[in-house]
Tab-separated table of C-alpha atoms in Angstrom:
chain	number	residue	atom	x	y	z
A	1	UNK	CA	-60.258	20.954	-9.378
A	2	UNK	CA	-58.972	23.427	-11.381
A	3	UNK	CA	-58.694	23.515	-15.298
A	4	UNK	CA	-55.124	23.794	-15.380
A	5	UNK	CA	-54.973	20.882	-13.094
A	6	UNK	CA	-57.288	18.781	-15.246
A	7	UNK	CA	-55.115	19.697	-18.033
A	8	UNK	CA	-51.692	18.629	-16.486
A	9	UNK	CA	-53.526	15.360	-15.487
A	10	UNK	CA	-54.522	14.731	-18.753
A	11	UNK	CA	-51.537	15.252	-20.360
A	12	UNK	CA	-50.010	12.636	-22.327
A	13	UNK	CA	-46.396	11.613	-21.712
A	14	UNK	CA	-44.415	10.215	-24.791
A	15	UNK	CA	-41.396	7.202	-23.738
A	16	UNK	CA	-38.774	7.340	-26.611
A	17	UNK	CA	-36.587	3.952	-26.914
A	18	UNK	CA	-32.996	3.614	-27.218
A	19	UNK	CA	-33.342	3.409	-30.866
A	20	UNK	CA	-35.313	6.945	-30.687
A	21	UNK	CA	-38.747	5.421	-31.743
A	22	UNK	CA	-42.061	6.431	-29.491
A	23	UNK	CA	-42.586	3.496	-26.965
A	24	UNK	CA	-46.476	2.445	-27.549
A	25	UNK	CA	-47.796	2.721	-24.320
A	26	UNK	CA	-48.054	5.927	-22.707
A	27	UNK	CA	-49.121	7.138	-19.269
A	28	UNK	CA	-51.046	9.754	-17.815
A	29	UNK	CA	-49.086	12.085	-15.245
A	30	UNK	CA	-52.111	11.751	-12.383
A	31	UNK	CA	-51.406	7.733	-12.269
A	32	UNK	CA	-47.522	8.280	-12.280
A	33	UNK	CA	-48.125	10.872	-9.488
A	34	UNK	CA	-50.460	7.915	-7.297
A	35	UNK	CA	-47.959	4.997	-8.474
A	36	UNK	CA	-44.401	6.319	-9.160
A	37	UNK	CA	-43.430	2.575	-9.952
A	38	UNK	CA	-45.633	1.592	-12.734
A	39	UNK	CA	-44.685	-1.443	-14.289
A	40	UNK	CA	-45.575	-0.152	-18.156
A	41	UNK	CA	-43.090	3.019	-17.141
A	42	UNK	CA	-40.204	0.970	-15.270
A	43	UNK	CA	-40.806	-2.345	-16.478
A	44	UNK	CA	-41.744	-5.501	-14.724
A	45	UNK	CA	-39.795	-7.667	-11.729
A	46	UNK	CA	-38.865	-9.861	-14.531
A	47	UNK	CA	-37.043	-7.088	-16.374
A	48	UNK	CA	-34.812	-5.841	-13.604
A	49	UNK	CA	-34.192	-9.488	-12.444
A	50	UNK	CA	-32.843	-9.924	-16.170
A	51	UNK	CA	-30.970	-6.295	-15.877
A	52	UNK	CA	-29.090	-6.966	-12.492
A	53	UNK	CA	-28.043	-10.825	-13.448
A	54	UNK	CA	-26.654	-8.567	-16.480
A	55	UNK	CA	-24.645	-6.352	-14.767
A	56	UNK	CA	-23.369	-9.080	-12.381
A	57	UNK	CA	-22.738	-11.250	-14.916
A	58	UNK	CA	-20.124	-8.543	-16.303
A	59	UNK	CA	-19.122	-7.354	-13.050
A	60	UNK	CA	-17.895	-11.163	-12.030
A	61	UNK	CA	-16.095	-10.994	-15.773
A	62	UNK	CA	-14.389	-8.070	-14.962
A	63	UNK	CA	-13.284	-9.542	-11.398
A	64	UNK	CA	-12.280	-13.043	-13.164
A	65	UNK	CA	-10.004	-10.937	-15.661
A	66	UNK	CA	-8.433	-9.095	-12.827
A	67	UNK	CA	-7.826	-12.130	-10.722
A	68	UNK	CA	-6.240	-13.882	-13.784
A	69	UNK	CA	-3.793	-10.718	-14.896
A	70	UNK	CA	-2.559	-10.774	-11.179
A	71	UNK	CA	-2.130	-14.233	-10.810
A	72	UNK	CA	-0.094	-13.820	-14.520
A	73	UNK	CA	1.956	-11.492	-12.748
A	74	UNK	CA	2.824	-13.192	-9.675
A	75	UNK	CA	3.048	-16.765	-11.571
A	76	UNK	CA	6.971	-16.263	-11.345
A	77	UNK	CA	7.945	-13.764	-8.700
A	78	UNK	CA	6.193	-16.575	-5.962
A	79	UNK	CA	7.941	-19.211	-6.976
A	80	UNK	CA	11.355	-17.201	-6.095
A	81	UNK	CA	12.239	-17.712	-1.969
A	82	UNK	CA	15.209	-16.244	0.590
A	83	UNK	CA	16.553	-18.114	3.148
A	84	UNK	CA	18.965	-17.933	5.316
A	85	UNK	CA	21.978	-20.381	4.165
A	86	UNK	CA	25.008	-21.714	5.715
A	87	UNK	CA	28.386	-20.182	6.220
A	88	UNK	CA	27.037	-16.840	7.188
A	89	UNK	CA	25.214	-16.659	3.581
A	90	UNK	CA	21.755	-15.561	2.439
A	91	UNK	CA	20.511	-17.440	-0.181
A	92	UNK	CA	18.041	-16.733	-3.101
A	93	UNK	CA	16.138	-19.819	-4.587
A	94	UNK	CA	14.612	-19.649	-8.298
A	95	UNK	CA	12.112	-22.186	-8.571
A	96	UNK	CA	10.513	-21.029	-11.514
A	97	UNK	CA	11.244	-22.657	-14.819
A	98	UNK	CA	12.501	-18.885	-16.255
A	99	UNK	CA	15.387	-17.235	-15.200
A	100	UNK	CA	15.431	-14.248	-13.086
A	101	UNK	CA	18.306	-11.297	-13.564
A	102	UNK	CA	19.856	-8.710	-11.733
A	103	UNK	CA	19.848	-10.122	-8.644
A	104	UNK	CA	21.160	-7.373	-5.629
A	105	UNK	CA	20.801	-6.765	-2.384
A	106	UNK	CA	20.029	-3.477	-1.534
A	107	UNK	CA	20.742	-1.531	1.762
A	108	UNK	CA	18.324	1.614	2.828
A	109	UNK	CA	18.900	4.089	5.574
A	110	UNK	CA	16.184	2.619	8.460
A	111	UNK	CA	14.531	5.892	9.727
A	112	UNK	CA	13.346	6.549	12.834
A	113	UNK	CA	9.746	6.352	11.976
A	114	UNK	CA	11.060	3.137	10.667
A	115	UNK	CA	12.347	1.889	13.607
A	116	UNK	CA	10.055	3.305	16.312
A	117	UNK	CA	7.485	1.627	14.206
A	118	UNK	CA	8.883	-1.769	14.492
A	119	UNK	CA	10.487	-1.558	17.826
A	120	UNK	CA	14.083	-1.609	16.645
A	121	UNK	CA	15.123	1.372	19.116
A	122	UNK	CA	18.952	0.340	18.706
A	123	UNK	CA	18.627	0.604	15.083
A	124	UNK	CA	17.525	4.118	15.327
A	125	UNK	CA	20.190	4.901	17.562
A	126	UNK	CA	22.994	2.776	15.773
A	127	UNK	CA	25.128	2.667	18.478
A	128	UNK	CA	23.200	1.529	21.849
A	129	UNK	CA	19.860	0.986	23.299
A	130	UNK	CA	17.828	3.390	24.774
A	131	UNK	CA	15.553	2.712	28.090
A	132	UNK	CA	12.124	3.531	26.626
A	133	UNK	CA	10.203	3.880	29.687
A	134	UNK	CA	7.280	5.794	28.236
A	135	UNK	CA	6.738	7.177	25.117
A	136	UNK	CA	7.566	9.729	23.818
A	137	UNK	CA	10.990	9.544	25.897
A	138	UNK	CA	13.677	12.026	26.331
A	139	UNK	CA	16.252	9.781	26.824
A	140	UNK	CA	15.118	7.853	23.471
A	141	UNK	CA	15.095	11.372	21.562
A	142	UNK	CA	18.295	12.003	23.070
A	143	UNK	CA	20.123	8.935	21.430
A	144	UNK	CA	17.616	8.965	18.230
A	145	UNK	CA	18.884	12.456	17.948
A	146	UNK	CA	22.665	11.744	17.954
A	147	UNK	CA	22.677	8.795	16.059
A	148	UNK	CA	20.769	10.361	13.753
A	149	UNK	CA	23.423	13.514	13.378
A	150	UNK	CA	25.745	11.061	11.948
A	151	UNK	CA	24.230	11.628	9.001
A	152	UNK	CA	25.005	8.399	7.127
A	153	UNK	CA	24.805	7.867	3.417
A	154	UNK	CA	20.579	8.141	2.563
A	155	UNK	CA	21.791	6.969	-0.869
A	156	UNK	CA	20.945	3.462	-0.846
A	157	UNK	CA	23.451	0.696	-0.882
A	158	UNK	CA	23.380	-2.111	-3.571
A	159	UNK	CA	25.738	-5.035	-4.156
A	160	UNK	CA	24.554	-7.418	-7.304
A	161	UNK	CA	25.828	-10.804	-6.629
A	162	UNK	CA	24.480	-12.463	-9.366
A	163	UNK	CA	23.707	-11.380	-13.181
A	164	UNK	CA	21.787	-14.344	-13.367
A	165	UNK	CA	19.981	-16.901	-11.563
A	166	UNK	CA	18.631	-19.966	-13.643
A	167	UNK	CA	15.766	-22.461	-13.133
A	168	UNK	CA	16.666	-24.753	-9.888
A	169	UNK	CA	19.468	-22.698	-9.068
A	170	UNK	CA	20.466	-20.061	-6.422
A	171	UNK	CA	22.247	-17.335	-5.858
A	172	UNK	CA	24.068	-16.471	-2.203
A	173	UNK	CA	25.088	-12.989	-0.742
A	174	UNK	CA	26.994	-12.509	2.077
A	175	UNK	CA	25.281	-12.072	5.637
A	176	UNK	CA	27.146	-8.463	5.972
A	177	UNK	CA	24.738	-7.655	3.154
A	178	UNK	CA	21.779	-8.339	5.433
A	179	UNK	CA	22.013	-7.415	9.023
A	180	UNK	CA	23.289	-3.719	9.510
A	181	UNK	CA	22.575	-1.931	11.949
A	182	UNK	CA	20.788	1.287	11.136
A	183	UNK	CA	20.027	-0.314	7.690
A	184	UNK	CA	16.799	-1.664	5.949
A	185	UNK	CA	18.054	-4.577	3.652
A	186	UNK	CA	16.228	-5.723	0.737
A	187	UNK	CA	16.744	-8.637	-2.407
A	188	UNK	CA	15.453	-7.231	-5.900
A	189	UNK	CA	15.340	-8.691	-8.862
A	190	UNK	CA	13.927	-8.896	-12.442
A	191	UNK	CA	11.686	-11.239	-13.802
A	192	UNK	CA	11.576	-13.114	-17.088
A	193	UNK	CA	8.857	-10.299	-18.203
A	194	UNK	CA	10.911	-7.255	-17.673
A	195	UNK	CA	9.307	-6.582	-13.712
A	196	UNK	CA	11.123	-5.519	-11.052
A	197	UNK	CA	10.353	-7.309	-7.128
A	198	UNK	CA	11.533	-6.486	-4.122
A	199	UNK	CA	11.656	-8.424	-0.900
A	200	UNK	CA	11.777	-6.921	2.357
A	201	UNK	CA	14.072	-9.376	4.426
A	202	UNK	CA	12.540	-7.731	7.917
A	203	UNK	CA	9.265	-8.324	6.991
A	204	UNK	CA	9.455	-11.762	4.964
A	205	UNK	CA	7.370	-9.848	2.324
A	206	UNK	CA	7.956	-10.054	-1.527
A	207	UNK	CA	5.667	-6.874	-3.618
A	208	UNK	CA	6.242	-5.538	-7.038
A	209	UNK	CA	8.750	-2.030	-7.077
A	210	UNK	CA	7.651	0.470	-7.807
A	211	UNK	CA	9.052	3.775	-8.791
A	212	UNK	CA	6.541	6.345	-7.983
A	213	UNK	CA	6.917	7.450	-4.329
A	214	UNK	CA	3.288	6.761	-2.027
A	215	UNK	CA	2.299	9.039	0.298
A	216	UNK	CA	3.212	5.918	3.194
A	217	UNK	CA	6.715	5.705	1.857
A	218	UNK	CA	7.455	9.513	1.822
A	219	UNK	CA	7.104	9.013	5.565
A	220	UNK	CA	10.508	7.665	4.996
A	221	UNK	CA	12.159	10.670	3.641
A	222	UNK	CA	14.493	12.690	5.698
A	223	UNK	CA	12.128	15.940	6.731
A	224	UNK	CA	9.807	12.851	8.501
A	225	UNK	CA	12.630	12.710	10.799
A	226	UNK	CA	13.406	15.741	11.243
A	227	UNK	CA	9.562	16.475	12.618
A	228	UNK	CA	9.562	13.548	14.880
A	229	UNK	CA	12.594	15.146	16.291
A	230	UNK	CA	11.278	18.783	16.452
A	231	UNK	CA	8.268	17.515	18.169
A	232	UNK	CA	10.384	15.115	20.868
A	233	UNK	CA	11.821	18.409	21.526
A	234	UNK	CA	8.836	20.625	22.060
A	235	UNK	CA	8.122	18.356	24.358
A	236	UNK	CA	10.710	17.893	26.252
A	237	UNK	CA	10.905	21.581	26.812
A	238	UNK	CA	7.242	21.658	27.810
A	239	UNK	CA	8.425	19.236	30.415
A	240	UNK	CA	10.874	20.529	31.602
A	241	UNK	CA	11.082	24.034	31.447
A	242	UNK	CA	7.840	25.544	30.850
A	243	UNK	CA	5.653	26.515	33.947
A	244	UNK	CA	3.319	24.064	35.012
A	245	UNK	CA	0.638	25.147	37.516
A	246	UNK	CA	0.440	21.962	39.251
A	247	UNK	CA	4.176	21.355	39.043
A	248	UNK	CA	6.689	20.083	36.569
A	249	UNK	CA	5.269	16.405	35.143
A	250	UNK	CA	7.810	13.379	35.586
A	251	UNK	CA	9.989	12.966	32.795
């Protein structure tokens, strides 16, 4: 061996603490190299036992607190339920012991990503029901396309029926306000903390608003459309009036 080996094995590695003093024990750099997991360099089984309860111990805190601020936060919005009422009314129950304000329902242009994606083909097409065969079909794309040229209002519709809905009370809206065709419909309110909700009457799903657009909702937005329907169209036309070498395929 070397001298310069005998030298690096000899050398003497210093351990500072936390607190910047030299550790005591120090170890030579031919052990390390033999047994990378020394216990007087890493510390003992007992030490990282202590280490990881540690960081679960904090981790299960922070999960607790989480829990417990989203529970706060839902503690009135759950107790507030829609139902359908009598007399061709909708009807919005507060249960909670605070009031809730600014109580509307609120109409939103249905897509046609929207409405492929549920099914609802005569909601894309506002006026009648396609034959959807296969997908994608031309006949669908056809009557998605010229209900969709109507071009109706994408401003969303709101109608607040009630200011203010007290403990063990409800509010009512008429039906109109909740089945149109070609329209999402939705309740929102405010509660007692200043938060906005929103429940989606299609889905039977209450979830905080929120006014920052998501990459899922901007599938919603106008130029979504207007790429399902460029693509229908490519393909209709690759269909139909392209060459095919083993003939055209059926529509």
């Amino acid at each position: 061996m070397s001298s310069f080996a005998q030298d690096r094995d000899q050398t003497l590695v210093p351990f500072l603490a936390a607190s910047g003093r030299e550790i005591i024990s120090v170890v030579n750099l031919g052990e390390l190299t033999k047994f990378p997991f020394l216990a007087s360099v890493w510390g003992d089984v007992a030490t990282w036992v202590g280490a990881t309860a540690t960081g679960l111990a904090a981790l299960i805190a922070a999960i607790t607190y989480a829990l417990g601020r989203r529970g706060e936060k839902w503690a009135q919005a759950q107790l507030v339920y829609f139902e359908p009422g009598a007399d061709a009314m909708y009807e919005v129950h507060n249960r909670s012991d605070k009031p809730i304000v600014d109580v509307r329902a609120v109409l939103k242009r249905r897509s046609l990503y929207s409405a492929a994606r549920v099914g609802s083909y005569s909601d894309s097409v506002i006026f009648r029901s396609p034959t959807v065969a296969s997908f994608p079909s031309y006949e669908f794309y056809l009557s998605a396309k010229q209900g969709h040229s109507r071009r109706l209002s994408a401003t969303p519709q709101s109608n607040r029926f009630a200011e203010k809905i007290e403990p063990d009370h409800a509010g009512k809206v008429k039906a109109d306000w909740i089945h149109v065709n070609g329209y999402k419909s939705y309740i929102e309110f405010r509660d007692v903390h200043g938060r906005d909700w929103q429940f989606d009457v299609e889905a039977e799903r209450l979830r905080p608003l929120k006014r920052r657009p998501t990459f899922l909702r901007l599938k919603s937005k106008p130029w979504w459309a207007a790429w399902w329907i460029a693509k229908n169209n490519a393909i209709y036309i690759w269909r139909n009036c392209l060459y095919h070498p083993n003939g055209k395929p059926p529509r």
